Amino acid sequence: MPDIIQLLPDNIANQIAAGEVIQRPASAVKELMENAVDAGATSIQLVVNDAGKALIQVIDNGKGMSETDARMCFERHATSKINTIEDLFRIRTMGFRGEALASIAAVAQVELKTRRADTEIGTRLEVENSQVKLQEPAAVPPGTNIAMKNVFFNVPARRNFLKSNAAEMRHIVDEFIRVAMAFPDIFFSLTTNGQQLFHLERGSLKQRIVQLLGAQYNAKLVTVQEQTDYLNITGFVGKPDTAKKTRGDQYFFVNNRFIRSAYLNHAVMSAYQDMIPADCFPLYVLFIDLDPSQIDINVHPTKQEIKFEDEKIVYAFVQAAVKHALAQFSITPTLDFDLDPGIQQLDAISKPFTEDKQAAAASSNLYKTFTQKNQAHFIEPSSKSELKHWRDLYEAPVTEATQETQTEQDIPIEAPAELTVVHLLSTYILTTSNRGFILIHQQLAHERILYDQYMQAMQGQPIAMQQSMFPVTLTLAPADAVVLHELLPHLQLLGYQVEAFGKDSFIVQGTPADIAQGNEKAAIEDMLEQYKHSSSDMKLSSREKLVRTLARQHAIKPGFNLTQQEMKSLVTALFSCTQSNIAPNGMPTYIEFKKDYLDKLFGK
Ligand SMILES: Nc1ncnc2c1ncn2[C@@H]1O[C@H](COP(=O)(O)OP(=O)(O)O)[C@@H](O)[C@H]1O
Ligand SMILES: [Mg+2]
């Protein structure tokens, strides 16, 4: 038998390895920007076309490369940043593995122009499939200008795996923000398809945060500053009233590297305990600096996870530093800012929870009912697979013999003329069915109704729009503007006429008829906030997510009083839905209590 094992050709080996480092255009953005930072640039311009799919270009004024280095940098494990094994324990640069450019050269067509300040003439290279196709002298400014075109042109499987331009662009903006946030003394710009999205002059960290996340944070940042022998923590946290329903604006940097850490996030959250509602997230931008030997960056290909030598100490310091900052700036929930109603309602703020109150609550009847064994078991949620309509609920139970004719006839679904409805606890609607009674949750039912209505609108029955008498302008944080851009065509079908106007601004020309004039701006901002918050890990299309968000936003809430007529319309509309028993989020819209079942409970 002949030997069969062969070494993979370089370009194939590089392509396989590239998968780890370059997963999508945004990963290349991160690597190229970090190289520019490592090269000591004071100005870094990022240009992307078609969300990076067509072009990603980074132009820096850093130290540039010699002719030989310009060829070498595309080799795997070629780096100027470490020499010896000891260097691994004192890494201060963003890169050190020498893999990024090799990976980029394996999956894209690359053009590199670079010059060192101490040489007259620079060099230009073209690289494709890991091979240098051309190198020639070039008259170029000092620094490096690297362009990668048609990412994954030679890896169709990966190319097809890319998401919509809007989705890929969001990832790019995220990476851009992370690098730009960490280096406020570097100028950054981001231009996409010829339009400048960010233009960040050099300045303080505070200025950079406001440039990136929006002017609403200007007066809302509290300085964090703690120096210890072991580590330093600096940065800003948001005053409690800036806490949002979305996790978005939270940044940890360790030695200037953006990292994710659920553990450290917990440390910050615990410092805010009782100051913000449980489902809200405070803003933070925190820089932890410590001896590089105390961390291991090499645990993940994208270097976004790191290991601390002593995680507990870091946790304790972070928690203490944030607590200290909040206390020092007297962020007590009474003085210097308007409180969000959600925060005011918090027990910790409105009423001290005394032992008396605790005892009273525990002895109340309600508490007993719900904690006694077997007391709640008669609640029988309708099964998810069962579709229920008026027909099932109000007509005589269908026998096998009649079933066939019934389904064939396609009887229009109508509410029974004599519908009895009772409002309970300002939240539930009680009504009878042919088999017993049903208890409808007003919010979940309304969410289902609106969801169906919006979905129909998307499928060609647009919702009526009312022209605003005074069109309002809306200016958003750049990242939010990207989200809104993506949603504009969908929103149009849903009765929102919103037009892009300048970089991060929009004009609201009209909204659906049920939004009160004057509330257009708040309605859209609120929608965006909830949209970002909604099920970010679920793989839903932006359309599905938008419809769910709007349905949730506009559904009547518990505690909202309804007239008899309103309840009847709601019940009728609910049972005209194709899936009346489940809300879009999967919760039941109503629970049926069958007479047979109730009888049995009473031993009858
Ligand atoms: N923008 C740049 N300016 C100057 N040198 C660069 C730049 N980008 C890359 N290099 C050089 O190319 C080498 C390889 O880059 P890369 O593949 O990203 O690996 P790493 O950053 O891990 O060293 C770097 O070590 C550096 O010497
Ligand atoms: Mg690098």
Coordinates of C-alpha atoms in Angstrom, one line a residue, residues 23-590:
Q23 CA -15.6 34.4 11.2
R24 CA -17.3 37.3 9.5
P25 CA -16.3 40.8 8.2
A26 CA -16.5 42.2 11.7
S27 CA -13.7 39.9 12.8
A28 CA -11.4 41.3 10.1
V29 CA -12.4 44.8 11.1
K30 CA -11.3 44.1 14.7
E31 CA -7.9 42.6 13.7
L32 CA -7.0 45.3 11.2
M33 CA -8.0 48.1 13.6
E34 CA -6.0 46.4 16.4
N35 CA -2.9 46.2 14.1
A36 CA -3.2 49.9 13.5
V37 CA -3.4 50.6 17.2
D38 CA -0.3 48.4 17.8
A39 CA 1.5 50.3 15.1
G40 CA 1.2 53.4 17.2
A41 CA -1.2 55.2 14.9
T42 CA -2.9 58.4 16.1
S43 CA -5.4 58.3 13.2
I44 CA -7.3 55.3 12.1
Q45 CA -9.8 55.3 9.3
L46 CA -12.1 52.4 8.6
V47 CA -13.9 52.2 5.3
V48 CA -16.4 49.4 4.5
N49 CA -18.6 48.7 1.5
D50 CA -21.6 46.4 1.5
A51 CA -21.2 45.7 5.2
G52 CA -17.6 44.6 4.6
K53 CA -18.6 41.9 2.2
A54 CA -17.1 43.9 -0.8
L55 CA -14.5 46.0 1.0
I56 CA -12.8 46.5 4.4
Q57 CA -10.1 49.0 4.4
V58 CA -8.1 50.4 7.3
I59 CA -5.8 53.4 6.8
D60 CA -3.4 54.3 9.6
N61 CA -0.6 56.7 10.2
G62 CA 1.4 54.3 12.3
K63 CA 4.9 53.1 12.0
G64 CA 4.4 51.3 8.7
M65 CA 6.4 48.2 7.4
S66 CA 9.6 47.7 5.5
E67 CA 9.6 46.0 2.1
T68 CA 10.5 42.7 3.7
D69 CA 8.1 43.0 6.6
A70 CA 5.3 43.8 4.2
R71 CA 5.8 40.3 2.6
M72 CA 6.5 38.6 5.9
C73 CA 3.3 39.8 7.7
F74 CA 1.1 37.5 5.6
E75 CA 3.0 34.4 6.8
R76 CA 1.4 32.3 9.6
H77 CA 2.9 33.0 13.0
A78 CA 4.8 36.0 11.7
T79 CA 4.7 38.7 14.3
S80 CA 6.9 41.5 15.5
K81 CA 5.2 41.6 18.9
I82 CA 6.7 38.6 20.7
N83 CA 10.1 36.9 20.5
T84 CA 10.5 34.6 23.5
I85 CA 8.2 32.6 25.7
E86 CA 8.6 35.1 28.5
D87 CA 7.1 37.8 26.2
L88 CA 3.8 35.9 26.4
F89 CA 3.6 37.0 30.0
R90 CA 4.1 40.7 29.4
I91 CA 1.8 41.3 26.4
R92 CA 0.8 44.9 26.1
T93 CA -0.1 44.8 22.4
M94 CA -3.5 43.8 21.0
G95 CA -2.0 41.2 18.7
F96 CA 0.8 38.7 19.3
R97 CA -0.1 35.5 17.5
G98 CA 0.8 36.5 14.0
E99 CA -2.3 34.9 12.6
A100 CA -4.6 37.6 11.5
L101 CA -3.0 38.8 8.3
A102 CA -2.3 35.2 7.3
S103 CA -6.0 34.4 7.8
I104 CA -7.2 37.4 6.0
A105 CA -4.9 36.7 3.0
A106 CA -6.3 33.2 2.9
V107 CA -9.9 34.3 2.5
A108 CA -9.9 37.6 0.6
Q109 CA -8.0 39.6 -2.0
V110 CA -5.7 41.9 -0.2
E111 CA -4.0 45.1 -1.2
L112 CA -1.4 46.5 1.2
K113 CA 0.3 49.9 0.8
T114 CA 2.8 50.8 3.5
R115 CA 5.8 53.0 4.3
R116 CA 8.0 53.6 7.3
A117 CA 8.5 57.2 8.1
D118 CA 12.3 56.7 7.8
T119 CA 12.2 55.6 4.2
E120 CA 11.4 57.7 1.1
I121 CA 9.5 55.2 -0.8
G122 CA 6.9 52.7 0.3
T123 CA 5.7 49.4 -1.1
R124 CA 2.5 48.0 -2.6
L125 CA 1.5 44.3 -2.5
E126 CA -1.3 42.3 -3.9
V127 CA -2.1 39.0 -2.2
E128 CA -4.7 36.3 -3.1
N129 CA -5.1 32.8 -1.8
S130 CA -2.2 33.3 0.6
Q131 CA 0.1 34.1 -2.3
V132 CA 1.9 37.4 -3.1
K133 CA 0.8 38.2 -6.6
L134 CA 2.7 41.4 -6.9
Q135 CA 5.0 43.7 -5.0
E136 CA 6.2 47.0 -6.3
P137 CA 7.6 50.3 -4.9
A138 CA 5.0 52.9 -4.4
A139 CA 4.8 56.5 -3.4
V140 CA 2.5 56.4 -0.4
P141 CA 2.2 58.4 2.8
P142 CA 3.9 57.0 6.0
G143 CA 1.7 54.4 7.7
T144 CA -0.3 51.5 6.4
N145 CA -3.3 51.2 4.1
I146 CA -4.7 47.8 3.9
A147 CA -7.7 46.8 1.9
M148 CA -9.4 43.4 1.8
K149 CA -11.9 42.8 -0.9
N150 CA -14.5 40.2 -1.5
V151 CA -14.1 38.4 1.8
F152 CA -14.7 34.6 1.5
F153 CA -14.6 34.9 -2.3
N154 CA -12.9 31.5 -2.3
V155 CA -14.9 29.9 0.6
P156 CA -18.5 29.9 -0.8
A157 CA -19.8 28.0 2.2
R158 CA -18.7 30.8 4.5
R159 CA -19.8 33.5 2.2
N160 CA -23.3 32.1 2.0
F161 CA -23.4 31.8 5.8
L162 CA -23.1 35.6 6.2
K163 CA -26.2 37.4 7.3
S164 CA -28.0 40.4 5.8
N165 CA -25.9 43.6 5.3
A166 CA -27.7 45.2 8.1
A167 CA -26.8 42.4 10.5
E168 CA -23.2 42.2 9.4
M169 CA -23.0 46.0 9.6
R170 CA -24.2 45.9 13.2
H171 CA -21.4 43.5 14.1
I172 CA -18.9 45.8 12.4
V173 CA -20.2 48.9 14.3
D174 CA -20.0 46.9 17.6
E175 CA -16.3 46.0 16.9
F176 CA -15.5 49.6 15.8
I177 CA -17.1 51.0 19.0
R178 CA -15.1 48.6 21.2
V179 CA -11.7 49.6 19.7
A180 CA -12.6 53.3 19.5
M181 CA -13.8 53.3 23.1
A182 CA -10.6 51.9 24.4
F183 CA -8.4 54.5 22.7
P184 CA -9.9 58.0 23.0
D185 CA -6.5 59.6 22.2
I186 CA -6.7 58.1 18.7
F187 CA -8.8 59.7 16.0
F188 CA -11.2 57.2 14.4
S189 CA -13.6 57.4 11.5
L190 CA -16.0 54.9 10.0
T191 CA -17.3 55.4 6.5
T192 CA -19.7 53.0 4.9
N193 CA -20.7 53.1 1.3
G194 CA -19.4 56.6 1.0
Q195 CA -21.2 57.9 4.1
Q196 CA -19.4 58.8 7.2
L197 CA -21.0 57.1 10.2
F198 CA -18.5 58.1 12.9
H199 CA -16.0 60.9 13.1
L200 CA -14.3 60.7 16.5
E201 CA -11.9 63.5 17.3
R202 CA -9.2 62.8 19.9
G203 CA -10.3 63.7 23.4
S204 CA -11.1 62.4 26.9
L205 CA -12.7 59.0 27.6
K206 CA -15.9 60.9 28.6
Q207 CA -16.0 62.7 25.3
R208 CA -15.5 59.4 23.5
I209 CA -18.3 57.7 25.4
V210 CA -20.7 60.5 24.5
Q211 CA -19.5 60.5 20.9
L212 CA -20.1 56.8 20.6
L213 CA -23.2 56.2 22.8
G214 CA -25.1 59.5 22.5
A215 CA -25.3 62.9 24.1
Q216 CA -28.0 61.7 26.5
Y217 CA -25.1 60.4 28.7
N218 CA -23.4 63.7 29.0
A219 CA -24.5 64.6 32.5
K220 CA -25.1 61.0 33.5
L221 CA -21.6 59.6 34.0
V222 CA -20.0 58.9 37.3
T223 CA -16.2 58.6 37.5
V224 CA -14.7 55.4 38.7
Q225 CA -11.1 55.7 39.9
E226 CA -9.4 53.2 42.2
Q227 CA -5.7 52.6 42.3
T228 CA -4.3 49.6 44.2
D229 CA -1.0 47.7 44.2
Y230 CA -2.6 44.8 42.4
L231 CA -4.7 46.6 39.8
N232 CA -6.2 49.9 38.7
I233 CA -9.8 50.5 37.8
T234 CA -10.8 53.6 35.9
G235 CA -13.7 54.6 33.7
F236 CA -17.4 55.6 34.1
V237 CA -20.6 54.1 35.3
G238 CA -24.0 55.5 34.4
K239 CA -26.2 57.0 37.1
P240 CA -29.0 54.6 38.0
D241 CA -31.6 56.4 35.9
T242 CA -29.7 55.6 32.7
A243 CA -30.2 51.9 33.2
K244 CA -31.9 50.5 30.2
K245 CA -33.8 47.4 29.3
T246 CA -31.0 46.4 27.1
R247 CA -27.6 45.1 28.0
G248 CA -26.0 47.1 25.1
D249 CA -23.8 49.7 26.7
Q250 CA -21.6 47.7 29.0
Y251 CA -17.9 47.5 28.4
F252 CA -15.0 45.9 30.2
F253 CA -11.5 46.5 29.0
V254 CA -8.6 44.6 30.5
N255 CA -5.3 46.3 29.6
N256 CA -7.3 48.1 26.9
R257 CA -8.6 44.9 25.4
F258 CA -12.4 44.5 25.2
I259 CA -13.5 41.4 27.1
R260 CA -16.8 39.7 28.0
S261 CA -17.1 38.5 31.5
A262 CA -20.4 37.4 33.1
Y263 CA -18.6 37.1 36.4
L264 CA -17.3 40.7 36.4
N265 CA -20.7 41.9 35.1
H266 CA -22.2 40.4 38.1
A267 CA -19.8 42.4 40.3
V268 CA -21.0 45.6 38.8
M269 CA -24.7 44.6 38.9
S270 CA -24.4 43.8 42.6
A271 CA -23.0 47.3 43.3
Y272 CA -26.2 48.7 41.8
Q273 CA -28.4 46.5 43.9
D274 CA -31.7 48.1 44.8
M275 CA -30.8 51.2 42.8
I276 CA -32.2 49.9 39.5
P277 CA -35.1 47.6 38.6
A278 CA -34.2 44.0 38.3
D279 CA -34.6 43.8 34.5
C280 CA -32.5 46.9 33.8
F281 CA -28.9 47.2 32.9
P282 CA -26.7 50.1 33.9
L283 CA -24.2 51.6 31.5
Y284 CA -20.6 51.0 32.4
V285 CA -17.2 51.5 30.6
L286 CA -14.6 50.2 32.9
F287 CA -10.9 49.7 32.4
I288 CA -9.0 47.3 34.5
D289 CA -5.3 47.5 34.3
L290 CA -3.0 45.0 35.8
D291 CA 0.3 43.2 35.4
P292 CA -0.1 41.1 32.2
S293 CA 1.4 38.1 33.9
Q294 CA -1.8 38.0 36.0
I295 CA -4.0 37.2 33.0
D296 CA -4.1 34.7 30.2
I297 CA -5.4 36.1 27.0
N298 CA -4.7 33.0 25.0
V299 CA -7.9 31.1 25.9
H300 CA -10.0 32.1 22.9
P301 CA -9.2 32.8 19.2
T302 CA -10.9 36.2 19.3
K303 CA -9.2 37.0 22.7
Q304 CA -12.5 38.3 24.0
E305 CA -12.3 35.9 27.0
I306 CA -9.5 36.0 29.3
K307 CA -8.5 34.2 32.5
F308 CA -7.4 36.0 35.6
E309 CA -4.9 34.5 37.8
D310 CA -7.1 35.5 40.8
E311 CA -10.6 36.1 39.6
K312 CA -12.0 36.7 43.1
I313 CA -9.8 39.6 43.8
V314 CA -10.7 41.3 40.6
Y315 CA -14.4 40.7 41.3
A316 CA -14.1 42.3 44.8
F317 CA -12.2 45.3 43.5
V318 CA -14.7 45.9 40.7
Q319 CA -17.6 45.7 43.0
A320 CA -16.0 47.9 45.6
A321 CA -14.9 50.5 43.0
V322 CA -18.3 50.8 41.5
K323 CA -20.0 51.0 45.0
H324 CA -17.5 53.6 46.1
A325 CA -18.1 55.7 42.9
L326 CA -21.9 55.6 43.3
A327 CA -21.7 56.5 47.0
Q328 CA -19.1 59.2 46.6
F329 CA -21.2 61.0 44.0
S330 CA -24.2 60.6 46.3
I331 CA -26.2 58.7 43.9
T332 CA -28.9 58.2 46.5
P333 CA -32.3 57.8 45.0
T334 CA -33.7 61.1 46.1
L335 CA -31.5 64.0 45.3
D336 CA -30.1 65.1 42.0
F337 CA -32.1 63.5 39.3
D338 CA -35.6 62.6 38.2
L339 CA -36.4 59.0 39.0
D340 CA -37.8 56.6 36.5
P341 CA -41.2 55.5 37.7
G342 CA -39.9 51.9 37.5
I343 CA -37.3 52.7 40.0
Q344 CA -39.6 54.6 42.3
Q345 CA -41.7 51.6 42.6
L346 CA -38.9 49.5 43.9
D347 CA -39.6 48.4 47.4
A348 CA -36.1 49.2 48.5
I349 CA -36.7 52.8 47.6
S350 CA -40.4 53.4 48.4
K351 CA -40.7 51.4 51.6
P352 CA -38.3 49.8 53.9
F353 CA -39.2 46.1 54.2
T354 CA -39.6 45.7 57.9
E355 CA -40.0 42.4 59.6
D356 CA -43.5 43.3 60.5
K357 CA -44.4 43.7 56.8
Q358 CA -42.7 40.4 56.0
A359 CA -44.8 38.7 58.7
A360 CA -48.0 40.3 57.5
A361 CA -47.4 39.2 53.9
A362 CA -46.7 35.7 54.9
S363 CA -49.9 35.4 57.0
S364 CA -52.2 36.9 54.3
N365 CA -54.8 34.6 52.8
L366 CA -53.5 35.0 49.3
Y367 CA -50.0 33.9 50.3
K368 CA -51.4 30.9 52.1
T369 CA -53.6 29.8 49.2
F370 CA -50.7 29.8 46.8
T371 CA -48.3 28.1 49.0
Q372 CA -50.5 25.4 50.3
K373 CA -49.9 22.1 48.5
N374 CA -52.3 21.1 45.7
Q375 CA -54.1 24.4 45.8
A376 CA -53.2 25.6 42.4
H377 CA -53.3 22.4 40.5
F378 CA -56.7 22.8 38.9
I379 CA -55.3 25.4 36.6
E380 CA -55.1 23.6 33.3
P381 CA -53.3 25.6 30.7
S382 CA -54.5 24.9 27.2
S383 CA -52.1 22.7 25.4
K384 CA -49.9 24.5 22.8
S385 CA -50.8 22.3 19.9
E386 CA -54.6 22.6 20.4
L387 CA -56.1 25.3 18.2
K388 CA -59.2 26.7 19.7
H389 CA -61.8 28.8 18.0
W390 CA -65.3 30.0 18.8
R391 CA -66.5 26.9 17.2
D392 CA -64.8 24.7 19.8
L393 CA -65.6 26.9 22.7
Y394 CA -69.2 27.8 22.1
E395 CA -70.8 25.1 20.0
A396 CA -71.9 21.8 21.3
P397 CA -69.0 19.4 21.6
V398 CA -68.4 18.0 18.2
T399 CA -69.1 14.3 17.8
E400 CA -67.1 12.2 15.4
A401 CA -70.1 11.9 13.0
T402 CA -70.6 15.6 12.6
Q403 CA -66.9 16.6 12.6
E404 CA -66.4 16.1 8.9
T405 CA -69.2 18.2 7.7
Q406 CA -68.2 20.9 10.1
T407 CA -64.7 21.3 8.9
E408 CA -65.7 21.2 5.3
Q409 CA -68.3 24.0 5.6
D410 CA -65.9 26.6 6.8
I411 CA -68.4 28.5 9.0
P412 CA -67.4 32.1 9.6
I413 CA -66.3 32.5 13.1
E414 CA -68.5 34.9 15.1
A415 CA -68.8 35.9 18.7
P416 CA -72.0 34.6 20.3
A417 CA -74.6 37.3 20.5
E418 CA -74.9 36.9 24.3
L419 CA -71.3 37.2 25.5
T420 CA -70.9 37.6 29.2
V421 CA -67.7 39.2 30.3
V422 CA -66.4 40.1 33.7
H423 CA -63.3 42.1 34.5
L424 CA -61.2 40.7 37.3
L425 CA -58.2 42.4 39.0
S426 CA -58.1 44.8 36.1
T427 CA -56.1 42.1 34.3
Y428 CA -58.3 39.2 33.5
I429 CA -61.4 38.8 31.5
L430 CA -63.7 36.0 32.6
T431 CA -66.1 34.6 30.1
T432 CA -68.0 31.4 29.6
S433 CA -67.5 28.7 27.1
N434 CA -69.6 25.7 26.1
R435 CA -67.5 23.5 28.4
G436 CA -67.0 25.7 31.4
F437 CA -65.4 29.1 31.7
I438 CA -62.2 30.7 30.5
L439 CA -59.9 33.3 32.0
I440 CA -58.2 35.5 29.5
H441 CA -55.1 37.5 30.3
Q442 CA -55.8 40.9 28.7
Q443 CA -52.2 41.8 27.8
L444 CA -51.2 38.4 26.3
A445 CA -54.5 38.2 24.4
H446 CA -54.0 41.7 23.0
E447 CA -50.4 40.8 22.0
R448 CA -51.7 37.9 20.0
I449 CA -54.3 40.1 18.3
L450 CA -51.9 42.8 17.4
Y451 CA -49.3 40.3 16.3
D452 CA -51.7 38.8 13.8
Q453 CA -52.8 42.3 12.6
Y454 CA -49.2 43.4 12.1
M455 CA -48.3 40.2 10.3
Q456 CA -51.2 40.7 7.9
A457 CA -50.0 44.3 7.3
M458 CA -46.6 42.9 6.4
Q459 CA -48.2 40.6 3.9
G460 CA -49.8 43.4 1.9
Q461 CA -52.6 44.9 4.0
P462 CA -50.8 48.0 5.2
I463 CA -52.0 49.7 8.3
A464 CA -53.5 53.2 7.9
M465 CA -51.0 55.9 8.6
Q466 CA -51.9 59.3 10.0
Q467 CA -49.8 62.2 8.7
S468 CA -48.1 64.1 11.6
M469 CA -49.2 67.7 11.6
F470 CA -45.7 68.7 12.8
P471 CA -43.2 66.2 11.5
V472 CA -40.7 65.5 14.3
T473 CA -37.0 64.8 14.0
L474 CA -35.4 62.1 15.9
T475 CA -31.6 61.9 16.5
L476 CA -30.2 58.6 17.7
A477 CA -27.0 57.2 18.9
P478 CA -25.1 55.9 15.8
A479 CA -25.6 52.2 16.7
D480 CA -29.4 52.7 17.2
A481 CA -29.5 54.6 13.9
V482 CA -28.2 51.5 12.2
V483 CA -31.0 49.4 13.7
L484 CA -33.6 51.9 12.7
H485 CA -32.3 52.0 9.2
E486 CA -32.7 48.3 8.9
L487 CA -36.3 48.5 10.1
L488 CA -37.5 51.4 8.0
P489 CA -39.1 49.3 5.1
H490 CA -41.0 47.1 7.6
L491 CA -42.1 50.1 9.6
Q492 CA -43.6 51.6 6.5
L493 CA -45.9 48.7 6.1
L494 CA -46.9 49.1 9.7
G495 CA -48.0 52.6 9.2
Y496 CA -44.9 54.4 10.3
Q497 CA -43.6 56.9 7.8
V498 CA -40.0 57.5 8.9
E499 CA -37.3 58.9 6.6
A500 CA -33.6 59.0 7.1
F501 CA -32.3 62.5 7.3
G502 CA -28.6 63.1 7.7
K503 CA -26.3 60.7 9.5
D504 CA -28.1 59.6 12.6
S505 CA -31.3 61.6 12.2
F506 CA -34.8 60.7 11.0
I507 CA -38.0 62.6 10.3
V508 CA -41.2 61.0 11.5
Q509 CA -43.8 62.1 8.9
G510 CA -46.6 59.8 10.1
T511 CA -47.5 57.0 12.5
P512 CA -50.3 54.5 12.8
A513 CA -53.6 56.2 13.7
D514 CA -53.6 54.8 17.2
I515 CA -50.5 56.7 18.3
A516 CA -51.4 60.1 19.7
Q517 CA -50.0 63.1 18.0
G518 CA -47.0 64.4 19.9
N519 CA -46.1 60.9 21.1
E520 CA -44.5 59.8 17.9
K521 CA -40.9 60.3 19.0
A522 CA -41.3 58.5 22.3
A523 CA -43.2 55.7 20.6
I524 CA -40.3 55.1 18.2
E525 CA -37.6 55.4 20.8
D526 CA -39.4 53.0 23.1
M527 CA -39.9 50.6 20.3
L528 CA -36.2 50.6 19.4
E529 CA -35.3 50.1 23.0
Q530 CA -37.6 47.1 23.3
Y531 CA -36.5 45.8 19.9
K532 CA -32.9 45.7 21.0
H533 CA -33.8 44.1 24.2
S534 CA -36.0 41.4 22.7
S535 CA -34.7 37.9 22.4
S536 CA -31.3 38.9 21.1
D537 CA -30.1 35.3 21.2
M538 CA -33.0 33.9 19.3
K539 CA -32.5 33.5 15.6
L540 CA -35.6 35.5 14.6
S541 CA -35.8 37.6 11.5
S542 CA -35.8 41.3 12.0
R543 CA -39.4 41.4 10.7
E544 CA -40.5 38.8 13.3
K545 CA -38.7 40.6 16.0
L546 CA -40.1 43.9 15.1
V547 CA -43.7 42.6 15.0
R548 CA -43.3 41.0 18.4
T549 CA -41.8 44.1 19.8
L550 CA -44.6 46.3 18.5
A551 CA -47.3 43.9 19.7
R552 CA -45.7 43.9 23.1
Q553 CA -45.3 47.7 23.2
H554 CA -48.9 48.5 22.2
A555 CA -50.8 45.7 24.0
I556 CA -52.9 46.9 26.9
K557 CA -51.2 46.3 30.1
P558 CA -52.4 44.6 33.3
G559 CA -54.1 47.1 35.6
F560 CA -55.7 48.9 32.6
N561 CA -59.5 49.2 33.0
L562 CA -61.7 48.0 30.2
T563 CA -65.3 48.7 29.4
Q564 CA -67.8 45.9 28.7
Q565 CA -67.6 46.8 25.0
E566 CA -63.8 46.8 24.9
M567 CA -63.7 43.4 26.6
K568 CA -66.2 42.0 24.2
S569 CA -64.3 43.3 21.2
L570 CA -61.1 41.9 22.6
V571 CA -62.6 38.4 23.2
T572 CA -64.1 38.4 19.7
A573 CA -60.8 39.5 18.1
L574 CA -58.8 37.0 20.1
F575 CA -60.9 34.0 18.9
S576 CA -60.7 35.2 15.3
C577 CA -56.9 34.7 15.5
T578 CA -55.5 31.5 14.0
Q579 CA -53.6 30.7 17.2
S580 CA -55.8 32.3 19.7
N581 CA -54.5 30.2 22.6
I582 CA -50.8 31.3 22.6
A583 CA -49.2 34.7 22.7
P584 CA -46.3 35.4 20.4
N585 CA -43.9 34.8 23.3
G586 CA -45.3 31.3 23.8
M587 CA -47.3 32.0 27.0
P588 CA -51.0 31.0 27.1
T589 CA -53.5 33.8 26.3
Y590 CA -56.2 32.1 28.4

